[in-house]
Amino acid sequence: MEVSHSVKERTIAENSLVILLQGLHGHITTVDLRDESTATGRVTNVDAFMNVRLAEVTFTDRQGTVSHLDELFVTGRNVRYVHIPDEVDIRATIERQLQAIHRVRYFGGRDKGRKEFPRAKHK
Amino acid sequence: AMSFLKRFPPPAEGVRHQQPDTEAVLAGRTLGAGTLYIAESRLSWLENSGVGFSLDYPTISLHAVSRDLNAYPWEHLYVMVNAKFEEEESKEAPMAEGEEDEDSDDDVEPIAEFRFVPSDKSALEAMFSAMCECQALHPDPDDEDSDNDYEGEEYDVEAHELEQGDIPTFYTYEEGLSHLTAEGQATLERLEGMLAQSVSSQYNMAGVRTEDSIREFEDGMEVDVAPVVAGQFEDAEVDH
């Protein structure tokens, strides 16, 4: 999944397990919502706030009624669990996402390119 | 008419998407035809007569594009809201998708289900995406993870590991000395004095005070003025 354009979001992701969820891009995943409904679909985006966007979704509401949704966006606040698919290697996924973030951060070489972090005051 | 409908002007700023000729439905009951405004500040729908309602993004749990005609006969934008909306006074025919009375359980949060049915079905993608963008502008302020405060200076983990960080982890003696305030230098002298003493006296405990080093401490801690007698800690089990 493409790394966020926002420095803040990259930093949040790098320091939380959201980074794992971001690595699930393209995988079919089940998301359990806070109100006990569930949504199973293909992950198309997860942002630093754990907002999850799914495509081709089978949605089971809290009463058990099943419906199909082309696309679904759940706010992070309402996500209770995200099921990690069995085929996903968790550690490799996290490492890959971290590498993607670092590639963006150090684009152009270590001392070239855009500086992500404000410099401390020099003496 | 629904009691929560009000007259207000359409939003003027930050409107990411506007969809005219869109029916609004709440819990299976139509509210009429109007225009949906997907603005950065809130989601608004105004009936052609000029009355409508707004939804704040933090109250929206999820939204979706539904093209499943078995579930609902028209393709629409589905929006689930964490709030109660008054329906008409007659509370007959509780529908499967309605909320309120069915859930006598007080722990269950209120849920209101809106459907926005545009006459132009091809607009649903754009409506959905606009909502995603606006929703992302309103992250949950109640997020328990307080570590998400990254507004200040950021910690460059990798730079520190490679000792290329902008913030030096240690100074050379000359560099460091120049950073000290007068008081800092005095403290440094005192500490160095203590170290020098302790080499000869064999006792090197922090806080050991000699006659030379008694000073008033800025933090107001009471200082024991009586000098420490050498040998006081002879029986201490500390190994140096």
mmCIF file of C-alpha atoms in Angstrom:
data_model
loop_
_atom_site.group_PDB
_atom_site.id
_atom_site.type_symbol
_atom_site.label_atom_id
_atom_site.label_comp_id
_atom_site.label_asym_id
_atom_site.label_seq_id
_atom_site.Cartn_x
_atom_site.Cartn_y
_atom_site.Cartn_z
ATOM 1 C CA MET A 1 0.000 0.000 0.000
ATOM 2 C CA GLU A 2 1.229 3.412 -0.857
ATOM 3 C CA VAL A 3 2.745 5.193 2.108
ATOM 4 C CA SER A 4 0.823 8.179 3.428
ATOM 5 C CA HIS A 5 1.801 11.624 2.202
ATOM 6 C CA SER A 6 1.533 12.991 5.680
ATOM 7 C CA VAL A 7 4.567 13.090 7.939
ATOM 8 C CA LYS A 8 2.353 12.885 10.960
ATOM 9 C CA GLU A 9 0.537 9.821 9.671
ATOM 10 C CA ARG A 10 3.774 8.096 8.760
ATOM 11 C CA THR A 11 5.081 8.707 12.256
ATOM 12 C CA ILE A 12 1.933 7.445 13.883
ATOM 13 C CA ALA A 13 1.977 4.346 11.713
ATOM 14 C CA GLU A 14 5.609 3.679 12.414
ATOM 15 C CA ASN A 15 4.953 3.710 16.129
ATOM 16 C CA SER A 16 1.842 1.589 16.309
ATOM 17 C CA LEU A 17 0.427 -1.627 15.005
ATOM 18 C CA VAL A 18 -1.608 0.294 12.482
ATOM 19 C CA ILE A 19 1.422 -0.344 10.344
ATOM 20 C CA LEU A 20 0.486 -4.009 10.264
ATOM 21 C CA LEU A 21 -3.023 -3.209 9.108
ATOM 22 C CA GLN A 22 -1.644 -0.995 6.399
ATOM 23 C CA GLY A 23 0.279 -3.968 5.163
ATOM 24 C CA LEU A 24 -2.948 -5.890 4.603
ATOM 25 C CA HIS A 25 -3.709 -3.923 1.482
ATOM 26 C CA GLY A 26 -5.235 -6.247 -1.086
ATOM 27 C CA HIS A 27 -5.994 -9.025 1.377
ATOM 28 C CA ILE A 28 -9.463 -10.277 2.164
ATOM 29 C CA THR A 29 -10.002 -9.502 5.790
ATOM 30 C CA THR A 30 -12.808 -9.522 8.316
ATOM 31 C CA VAL A 31 -13.327 -6.472 10.463
ATOM 32 C CA ASP A 32 -15.407 -6.782 13.601
ATOM 33 C CA LEU A 33 -17.125 -3.553 14.448
ATOM 34 C CA ARG A 34 -17.864 -2.112 17.816
ATOM 35 C CA ASP A 35 -21.592 -2.690 17.419
ATOM 36 C CA GLU A 36 -20.930 -6.351 16.697
ATOM 37 C CA SER A 37 -21.583 -6.224 13.020
ATOM 38 C CA THR A 38 -18.859 -7.616 10.790
ATOM 39 C CA ALA A 39 -17.528 -6.737 7.399
ATOM 40 C CA THR A 40 -15.479 -9.040 5.195
ATOM 41 C CA GLY A 41 -13.823 -7.581 2.153
ATOM 42 C CA ARG A 42 -10.639 -6.641 0.396
ATOM 43 C CA VAL A 43 -8.594 -3.995 2.174
ATOM 44 C CA THR A 44 -8.063 -0.962 -0.020
ATOM 45 C CA ASN A 45 -6.829 1.472 2.585
ATOM 46 C CA VAL A 46 -6.030 1.820 6.256
ATOM 47 C CA ASP A 47 -4.916 5.182 7.550
ATOM 48 C CA ALA A 48 -3.059 6.147 10.707
ATOM 49 C CA PHE A 49 -6.339 6.594 12.565
ATOM 50 C CA MET A 50 -7.313 3.046 11.734
ATOM 51 C CA ASN A 51 -10.066 4.124 9.382
ATOM 52 C CA VAL A 52 -10.505 1.075 7.191
ATOM 53 C CA ARG A 53 -11.684 1.039 3.605
ATOM 54 C CA LEU A 54 -12.834 -2.257 2.136
ATOM 55 C CA ALA A 55 -14.092 -3.295 -1.290
ATOM 56 C CA GLU A 56 -16.460 -6.101 -2.304
ATOM 57 C CA VAL A 57 -17.814 -6.419 1.170
ATOM 58 C CA THR A 58 -20.073 -8.926 2.791
ATOM 59 C CA PHE A 59 -21.624 -7.069 5.656
ATOM 60 C CA THR A 60 -23.438 -8.783 8.495
ATOM 61 C CA ASP A 61 -25.259 -6.322 10.692
ATOM 62 C CA ARG A 62 -25.756 -6.781 14.400
ATOM 63 C CA GLN A 63 -29.068 -8.493 13.808
ATOM 64 C CA GLY A 64 -27.400 -10.986 11.490
ATOM 65 C CA THR A 65 -28.767 -9.645 8.234
ATOM 66 C CA VAL A 66 -26.310 -10.116 5.407
ATOM 67 C CA SER A 67 -25.863 -7.675 2.596
ATOM 68 C CA HIS A 68 -23.246 -6.833 0.026
ATOM 69 C CA LEU A 69 -21.578 -3.506 -0.275
ATOM 70 C CA ASP A 70 -19.358 -2.384 -3.111
ATOM 71 C CA GLU A 71 -17.241 -0.274 -0.830
ATOM 72 C CA LEU A 72 -17.231 0.340 2.880
ATOM 73 C CA PHE A 73 -15.437 2.866 5.065
ATOM 74 C CA VAL A 74 -15.374 2.208 8.792
ATOM 75 C CA THR A 75 -14.045 4.809 11.177
ATOM 76 C CA GLY A 76 -11.204 3.691 13.400
ATOM 77 C CA ARG A 77 -13.265 4.371 16.452
ATOM 78 C CA ASN A 78 -15.724 1.720 15.417
ATOM 79 C CA VAL A 79 -13.247 -0.994 14.648
ATOM 80 C CA ARG A 80 -13.063 -3.590 17.349
ATOM 81 C CA TYR A 81 -10.948 -6.267 15.710
ATOM 82 C CA VAL A 82 -9.252 -6.756 12.414
ATOM 83 C CA HIS A 83 -8.676 -10.379 11.589
ATOM 84 C CA ILE A 84 -5.217 -10.965 10.202
ATOM 85 C CA PRO A 85 -5.501 -13.538 7.415
ATOM 86 C CA ASP A 86 -3.606 -16.757 7.983
ATOM 87 C CA GLU A 87 -1.513 -16.326 4.881
ATOM 88 C CA VAL A 88 -0.061 -13.067 6.140
ATOM 89 C CA ASP A 89 3.416 -13.197 7.630
ATOM 90 C CA ILE A 90 3.054 -10.571 10.310
ATOM 91 C CA ARG A 91 6.698 -9.810 10.887
ATOM 92 C CA ALA A 92 7.558 -9.605 7.224
ATOM 93 C CA THR A 93 4.588 -7.337 6.649
ATOM 94 C CA ILE A 94 5.646 -4.926 9.363
ATOM 95 C CA GLU A 95 9.214 -4.855 8.092
ATOM 96 C CA ARG A 96 8.091 -4.226 4.561
ATOM 97 C CA GLN A 97 5.901 -1.334 5.660
ATOM 98 C CA LEU A 98 8.720 0.173 7.701
ATOM 99 C CA GLN A 99 11.026 -0.074 4.722
ATOM 100 C CA ALA A 100 8.463 1.674 2.577
ATOM 101 C CA ILE A 101 8.261 4.496 5.078
ATOM 102 C CA HIS A 102 12.033 4.805 5.270
ATOM 103 C CA ARG A 103 12.337 4.866 1.512
ATOM 104 C CA VAL A 104 10.042 7.840 1.434
ATOM 105 C CA ARG A 105 11.792 9.505 4.310
ATOM 106 C CA TYR A 106 15.276 9.159 2.912
ATOM 107 C CA PHE A 107 14.424 9.716 -0.691
ATOM 108 C CA GLY A 108 17.433 11.213 -2.374
ATOM 109 C CA GLY A 109 19.913 9.867 0.119
ATOM 110 C CA ARG A 110 20.476 10.412 3.763
ATOM 111 C CA ASP A 111 21.467 14.035 3.688
ATOM 112 C CA LYS A 112 19.591 15.053 0.623
ATOM 113 C CA GLY A 113 15.966 15.279 -0.156
ATOM 114 C CA ARG A 114 13.271 16.427 2.123
ATOM 115 C CA LYS A 115 13.993 16.542 5.817
ATOM 116 C CA GLU A 116 11.198 14.992 7.760
ATOM 117 C CA PHE A 117 12.206 16.025 11.195
ATOM 118 C CA PRO A 118 12.690 19.593 12.244
ATOM 119 C CA ARG A 119 16.244 20.198 13.251
ATOM 120 C CA ALA A 120 17.092 20.946 16.841
ATOM 121 C CA LYS A 121 18.539 24.392 17.286
ATOM 122 C CA HIS A 122 22.175 24.475 16.465
ATOM 123 C CA LYS A 123 24.636 26.090 18.833
ATOM 124 C CA ALA B 1 -42.643 16.099 8.920
ATOM 125 C CA MET B 2 -39.647 14.853 10.809
ATOM 126 C CA SER B 3 -38.961 16.947 13.864
ATOM 127 C CA PHE B 4 -35.238 17.111 13.365
ATOM 128 C CA LEU B 5 -35.501 18.844 9.988
ATOM 129 C CA LYS B 6 -34.502 22.471 10.003
ATOM 130 C CA ARG B 7 -34.109 25.259 7.534
ATOM 131 C CA PHE B 8 -30.536 26.394 6.946
ATOM 132 C CA PRO B 9 -28.437 27.670 4.070
ATOM 133 C CA PRO B 10 -26.392 25.171 2.147
ATOM 134 C CA PRO B 11 -22.726 25.027 3.155
ATOM 135 C CA ALA B 12 -20.577 27.437 1.203
ATOM 136 C CA GLU B 13 -17.082 26.356 2.121
ATOM 137 C CA GLY B 14 -15.147 23.142 1.788
ATOM 138 C CA VAL B 15 -17.777 21.341 -0.219
ATOM 139 C CA ARG B 16 -15.988 18.340 -1.652
ATOM 140 C CA HIS B 17 -19.017 17.007 -3.434
ATOM 141 C CA GLN B 18 -22.552 18.091 -4.073
ATOM 142 C CA GLN B 19 -25.186 15.749 -5.393
ATOM 143 C CA PRO B 20 -28.531 17.155 -6.437
ATOM 144 C CA ASP B 21 -31.637 15.110 -6.953
ATOM 145 C CA THR B 22 -30.834 12.799 -4.101
ATOM 146 C CA GLU B 23 -33.439 11.153 -1.953
ATOM 147 C CA ALA B 24 -32.744 10.839 1.750
ATOM 148 C CA VAL B 25 -34.143 7.886 3.657
ATOM 149 C CA LEU B 26 -34.036 7.367 7.398
ATOM 150 C CA ALA B 27 -34.723 3.909 8.785
ATOM 151 C CA GLY B 28 -36.754 3.038 5.742
ATOM 152 C CA ARG B 29 -38.795 6.246 5.634
ATOM 153 C CA THR B 30 -38.204 8.718 2.885
ATOM 154 C CA LEU B 31 -37.509 12.341 3.733
ATOM 155 C CA GLY B 32 -37.973 13.565 0.211
ATOM 156 C CA ALA B 33 -35.744 14.653 -2.632
ATOM 157 C CA GLY B 34 -32.998 17.172 -2.217
ATOM 158 C CA THR B 35 -29.298 17.861 -2.482
ATOM 159 C CA LEU B 36 -26.563 16.135 -0.545
ATOM 160 C CA TYR B 37 -23.607 18.332 0.418
ATOM 161 C CA ILE B 38 -20.460 16.507 1.397
ATOM 162 C CA ALA B 39 -18.475 19.273 3.054
ATOM 163 C CA GLU B 40 -15.353 19.125 5.129
ATOM 164 C CA SER B 41 -17.112 20.369 8.231
ATOM 165 C CA ARG B 42 -20.223 18.241 8.075
ATOM 166 C CA LEU B 43 -22.520 16.225 5.881
ATOM 167 C CA SER B 44 -25.706 18.067 4.990
ATOM 168 C CA TRP B 45 -28.821 17.247 3.080
ATOM 169 C CA LEU B 46 -31.361 19.854 2.078
ATOM 170 C CA GLU B 47 -34.715 19.002 0.646
ATOM 171 C CA ASN B 48 -35.746 21.054 -2.350
ATOM 172 C CA SER B 49 -38.091 22.969 -0.075
ATOM 173 C CA GLY B 50 -35.124 24.209 1.941
ATOM 174 C CA VAL B 51 -35.348 22.139 5.113
ATOM 175 C CA GLY B 52 -32.892 19.438 5.950
ATOM 176 C CA PHE B 53 -30.387 18.161 8.442
ATOM 177 C CA SER B 54 -26.688 17.859 9.032
ATOM 178 C CA LEU B 55 -24.534 15.072 10.362
ATOM 179 C CA ASP B 56 -21.218 15.589 12.078
ATOM 180 C CA TYR B 57 -18.461 13.278 10.940
ATOM 181 C CA PRO B 58 -17.454 12.155 14.425
ATOM 182 C CA THR B 59 -20.964 10.717 14.796
ATOM 183 C CA ILE B 60 -20.722 8.743 11.582
ATOM 184 C CA SER B 61 -19.599 5.182 12.258
ATOM 185 C CA LEU B 62 -19.348 4.052 8.686
ATOM 186 C CA HIS B 63 -20.524 4.709 5.177
ATOM 187 C CA ALA B 64 -20.776 2.475 2.146
ATOM 188 C CA VAL B 65 -21.889 2.116 -1.441
ATOM 189 C CA SER B 66 -24.672 -0.403 -1.750
ATOM 190 C CA ARG B 67 -25.583 -1.848 -5.103
ATOM 191 C CA ASP B 68 -27.164 -4.964 -3.658
ATOM 192 C CA LEU B 69 -30.729 -4.689 -4.896
ATOM 193 C CA ASN B 70 -31.772 -7.629 -2.764
ATOM 194 C CA ALA B 71 -30.940 -5.709 0.352
ATOM 195 C CA TYR B 72 -32.444 -2.441 -0.849
ATOM 196 C CA PRO B 73 -34.093 -1.785 -4.167
ATOM 197 C CA TRP B 74 -32.011 1.209 -5.186
ATOM 198 C CA GLU B 75 -28.307 1.797 -5.366
ATOM 199 C CA HIS B 76 -27.369 4.232 -2.657
ATOM 200 C CA LEU B 77 -24.876 5.670 -0.237
ATOM 201 C CA TYR B 78 -25.427 4.118 3.164
ATOM 202 C CA VAL B 79 -24.470 6.082 6.258
ATOM 203 C CA MET B 80 -24.610 4.722 9.776
ATOM 204 C CA VAL B 81 -24.746 7.329 12.500
ATOM 205 C CA ASN B 82 -24.168 6.998 16.227
ATOM 206 C CA ALA B 83 -27.106 9.098 17.270
ATOM 207 C CA LYS B 84 -30.833 9.104 17.659
ATOM 208 C CA PHE B 85 -33.085 10.832 15.222
ATOM 209 C CA GLU B 86 -36.726 11.401 15.877
ATOM 210 C CA GLU B 87 -38.967 9.705 13.459
ATOM 211 C CA GLU B 88 -42.600 10.492 12.961
ATOM 212 C CA GLU B 89 -44.770 10.230 16.030
ATOM 213 C CA SER B 90 -46.440 7.026 14.926
ATOM 214 C CA LYS B 91 -44.043 4.293 15.866
ATOM 215 C CA GLU B 92 -45.737 1.555 13.978
ATOM 216 C CA ALA B 93 -44.171 -1.217 11.953
ATOM 217 C CA PRO B 94 -40.714 -1.505 13.460
ATOM 218 C CA MET B 95 -38.529 -2.393 10.545
ATOM 219 C CA ALA B 96 -35.534 -4.655 10.759
ATOM 220 C CA GLU B 97 -33.274 -1.711 10.116
ATOM 221 C CA GLY B 98 -34.904 0.593 12.637
ATOM 222 C CA GLU B 99 -33.417 1.241 16.014
ATOM 223 C CA GLU B 100 -34.847 2.593 19.288
ATOM 224 C CA ASP B 101 -37.591 0.489 20.855
ATOM 225 C CA GLU B 102 -36.284 -2.850 19.761
ATOM 226 C CA ASP B 103 -33.162 -2.407 21.761
ATOM 227 C CA SER B 104 -34.288 -1.990 25.309
ATOM 228 C CA ASP B 105 -30.718 -2.704 26.203
ATOM 229 C CA ASP B 106 -29.305 0.571 27.463
ATOM 230 C CA ASP B 107 -25.783 -0.464 26.744
ATOM 231 C CA VAL B 108 -26.393 -0.513 23.044
ATOM 232 C CA GLU B 109 -25.489 2.741 21.429
ATOM 233 C CA PRO B 110 -28.130 4.425 19.333
ATOM 234 C CA ILE B 111 -27.849 3.854 15.643
ATOM 235 C CA ALA B 112 -29.530 5.673 12.835
ATOM 236 C CA GLU B 113 -29.306 4.407 9.290
ATOM 237 C CA PHE B 114 -29.481 6.874 6.455
ATOM 238 C CA ARG B 115 -29.585 6.088 2.785
ATOM 239 C CA PHE B 116 -28.882 8.687 0.158
ATOM 240 C CA VAL B 117 -30.243 7.617 -3.188
ATOM 241 C CA PRO B 118 -28.969 9.754 -6.058
ATOM 242 C CA SER B 119 -30.894 9.709 -9.262
ATOM 243 C CA ASP B 120 -27.486 9.562 -10.955
ATOM 244 C CA LYS B 121 -26.157 6.195 -9.804
ATOM 245 C CA SER B 122 -22.796 6.772 -11.417
ATOM 246 C CA ALA B 123 -22.102 9.466 -8.847
ATOM 247 C CA LEU B 124 -21.944 7.008 -5.974
ATOM 248 C CA GLU B 125 -18.201 6.465 -6.282
ATOM 249 C CA ALA B 126 -17.486 10.152 -6.089
ATOM 250 C CA MET B 127 -19.859 10.567 -3.173
ATOM 251 C CA PHE B 128 -18.237 7.696 -1.326
ATOM 252 C CA SER B 129 -14.719 9.001 -1.897
ATOM 253 C CA ALA B 130 -15.629 12.513 -0.879
ATOM 254 C CA MET B 131 -17.014 11.165 2.359
ATOM 255 C CA CYS B 132 -13.864 9.138 2.997
ATOM 256 C CA GLU B 133 -11.769 12.260 2.580
ATOM 257 C CA CYS B 134 -13.929 14.325 4.876
ATOM 258 C CA GLN B 135 -14.134 11.598 7.466
ATOM 259 C CA ALA B 136 -10.362 11.396 7.574
ATOM 260 C CA LEU B 137 -10.300 15.057 8.540
ATOM 261 C CA HIS B 138 -12.042 14.230 11.783
ATOM 262 C CA PRO B 139 -9.979 11.699 13.677
ATOM 263 C CA ASP B 140 -11.360 10.519 16.958
ATOM 264 C CA PRO B 141 -10.466 13.009 19.677
ATOM 265 C CA ASP B 142 -11.160 10.382 22.315
ATOM 266 C CA ASP B 143 -8.479 8.129 20.995
ATOM 267 C CA GLU B 144 -6.997 6.509 24.087
ATOM 268 C CA ASP B 145 -3.604 6.259 22.596
ATOM 269 C CA SER B 146 -2.191 9.538 23.789
ATOM 270 C CA ASP B 147 1.104 8.718 22.140
ATOM 271 C CA ASN B 148 -0.388 9.961 18.951
ATOM 272 C CA ASP B 149 0.776 13.444 19.796
ATOM 273 C CA TYR B 150 3.400 13.977 17.162
ATOM 274 C CA GLU B 151 3.027 17.691 16.814
ATOM 275 C CA GLY B 152 6.263 18.404 18.569
ATOM 276 C CA GLU B 153 9.744 17.546 17.470
ATOM 277 C CA GLU B 154 9.859 14.054 16.174
ATOM 278 C CA TYR B 155 12.200 11.430 17.375
ATOM 279 C CA ASP B 156 14.326 10.198 14.566
ATOM 280 C CA VAL B 157 14.932 6.648 15.702
ATOM 281 C CA GLU B 158 17.178 5.673 12.877
ATOM 282 C CA ALA B 159 19.236 8.798 13.027
ATOM 283 C CA HIS B 160 19.904 8.228 16.672
ATOM 284 C CA GLU B 161 20.941 4.674 16.074
ATOM 285 C CA LEU B 162 23.389 5.809 13.485
ATOM 286 C CA GLU B 163 24.402 8.740 15.655
ATOM 287 C CA GLN B 164 23.573 11.132 12.928
ATOM 288 C CA GLY B 165 20.727 12.724 14.801
ATOM 289 C CA ASP B 166 20.497 16.441 14.892
ATOM 290 C CA ILE B 167 20.390 16.291 18.637
ATOM 291 C CA PRO B 168 23.829 15.313 19.909
ATOM 292 C CA THR B 169 23.794 12.509 22.405
ATOM 293 C CA PHE B 170 26.984 13.679 23.998
ATOM 294 C CA TYR B 171 29.360 16.587 23.773
ATOM 295 C CA THR B 172 33.112 16.759 23.697
ATOM 296 C CA TYR B 173 34.489 18.520 26.740
ATOM 297 C CA GLU B 174 35.058 21.888 25.116
ATOM 298 C CA GLU B 175 31.742 21.870 23.306
ATOM 299 C CA GLY B 176 29.891 20.842 26.387
ATOM 300 C CA LEU B 177 31.509 23.415 28.608
ATOM 301 C CA SER B 178 30.364 26.209 26.385
ATOM 302 C CA HIS B 179 26.764 25.047 26.817
ATOM 303 C CA LEU B 180 26.784 25.312 30.556
ATOM 304 C CA THR B 181 25.358 28.248 32.367
ATOM 305 C CA ALA B 182 27.384 29.757 35.185
ATOM 306 C CA GLU B 183 25.488 27.661 37.626
ATOM 307 C CA GLY B 184 26.023 24.609 35.516
ATOM 308 C CA GLN B 185 29.719 25.227 35.557
ATOM 309 C CA ALA B 186 29.676 25.583 39.302
ATOM 310 C CA THR B 187 27.889 22.299 39.595
ATOM 311 C CA LEU B 188 30.405 20.710 37.300
ATOM 312 C CA GLU B 189 33.276 21.977 39.405
ATOM 313 C CA ARG B 190 31.668 20.684 42.535
ATOM 314 C CA LEU B 191 31.095 17.272 41.071
ATOM 315 C CA GLU B 192 34.618 17.104 39.775
ATOM 316 C CA GLY B 193 35.846 18.131 43.167
ATOM 317 C CA MET B 194 33.918 15.319 44.726
ATOM 318 C CA LEU B 195 35.300 12.841 42.272
ATOM 319 C CA ALA B 196 38.813 13.996 42.952
ATOM 320 C CA GLN B 197 38.250 13.678 46.694
ATOM 321 C CA SER B 198 36.678 10.303 46.449
ATOM 322 C CA VAL B 199 39.615 8.859 44.639
ATOM 323 C CA SER B 200 41.678 9.518 47.712
ATOM 324 C CA SER B 201 39.029 8.760 50.286
ATOM 325 C CA GLN B 202 37.782 5.596 48.630
ATOM 326 C CA TYR B 203 34.243 6.633 48.961
ATOM 327 C CA ASN B 204 32.492 7.603 45.865
ATOM 328 C CA MET B 205 28.862 7.874 46.692
ATOM 329 C CA ALA B 206 26.554 10.325 45.142
ATOM 330 C CA GLY B 207 25.427 12.926 47.541
ATOM 331 C CA VAL B 208 28.519 12.763 49.678
ATOM 332 C CA ARG B 209 29.182 16.266 50.739
ATOM 333 C CA THR B 210 32.433 17.738 51.869
ATOM 334 C CA GLU B 211 33.162 21.122 53.309
ATOM 335 C CA ASP B 212 34.076 22.445 49.945
ATOM 336 C CA SER B 213 30.947 21.402 48.286
ATOM 337 C CA ILE B 214 28.255 22.586 50.574
ATOM 338 C CA ARG B 215 26.056 24.894 48.734
ATOM 339 C CA GLU B 216 22.515 25.826 48.726
ATOM 340 C CA PHE B 217 20.566 23.759 46.334
ATOM 341 C CA GLU B 218 18.233 25.553 44.106
ATOM 342 C CA ASP B 219 15.412 23.179 44.587
ATOM 343 C CA GLY B 220 15.055 24.161 48.174
ATOM 344 C CA MET B 221 15.950 20.796 49.551
ATOM 345 C CA GLU B 222 17.250 20.981 53.039
ATOM 346 C CA VAL B 223 20.936 20.527 53.112
ATOM 347 C CA ASP B 224 22.730 18.927 55.952
ATOM 348 C CA VAL B 225 25.351 21.533 56.746
ATOM 349 C CA ALA B 226 27.488 19.366 58.959
ATOM 350 C CA PRO B 227 30.353 17.944 56.949
ATOM 351 C CA VAL B 228 30.468 14.264 56.439
ATOM 352 C CA VAL B 229 33.079 12.462 58.368
ATOM 353 C CA ALA B 230 35.344 10.295 56.371
ATOM 354 C CA GLY B 231 34.747 6.736 57.251
ATOM 355 C CA GLN B 232 31.077 7.301 57.839
ATOM 356 C CA PHE B 233 30.171 4.713 55.305
ATOM 357 C CA GLU B 234 32.683 2.179 56.254
ATOM 358 C CA ASP B 235 30.070 -0.298 57.078
ATOM 359 C CA ALA B 236 28.205 0.190 53.862
ATOM 360 C CA GLU B 237 28.081 -2.803 51.676
ATOM 361 C CA VAL B 238 28.614 -0.945 48.500
ATOM 362 C CA ASP B 239 31.439 -2.253 46.438
ATOM 363 C CA HIS B 240 33.390 0.151 44.317
#
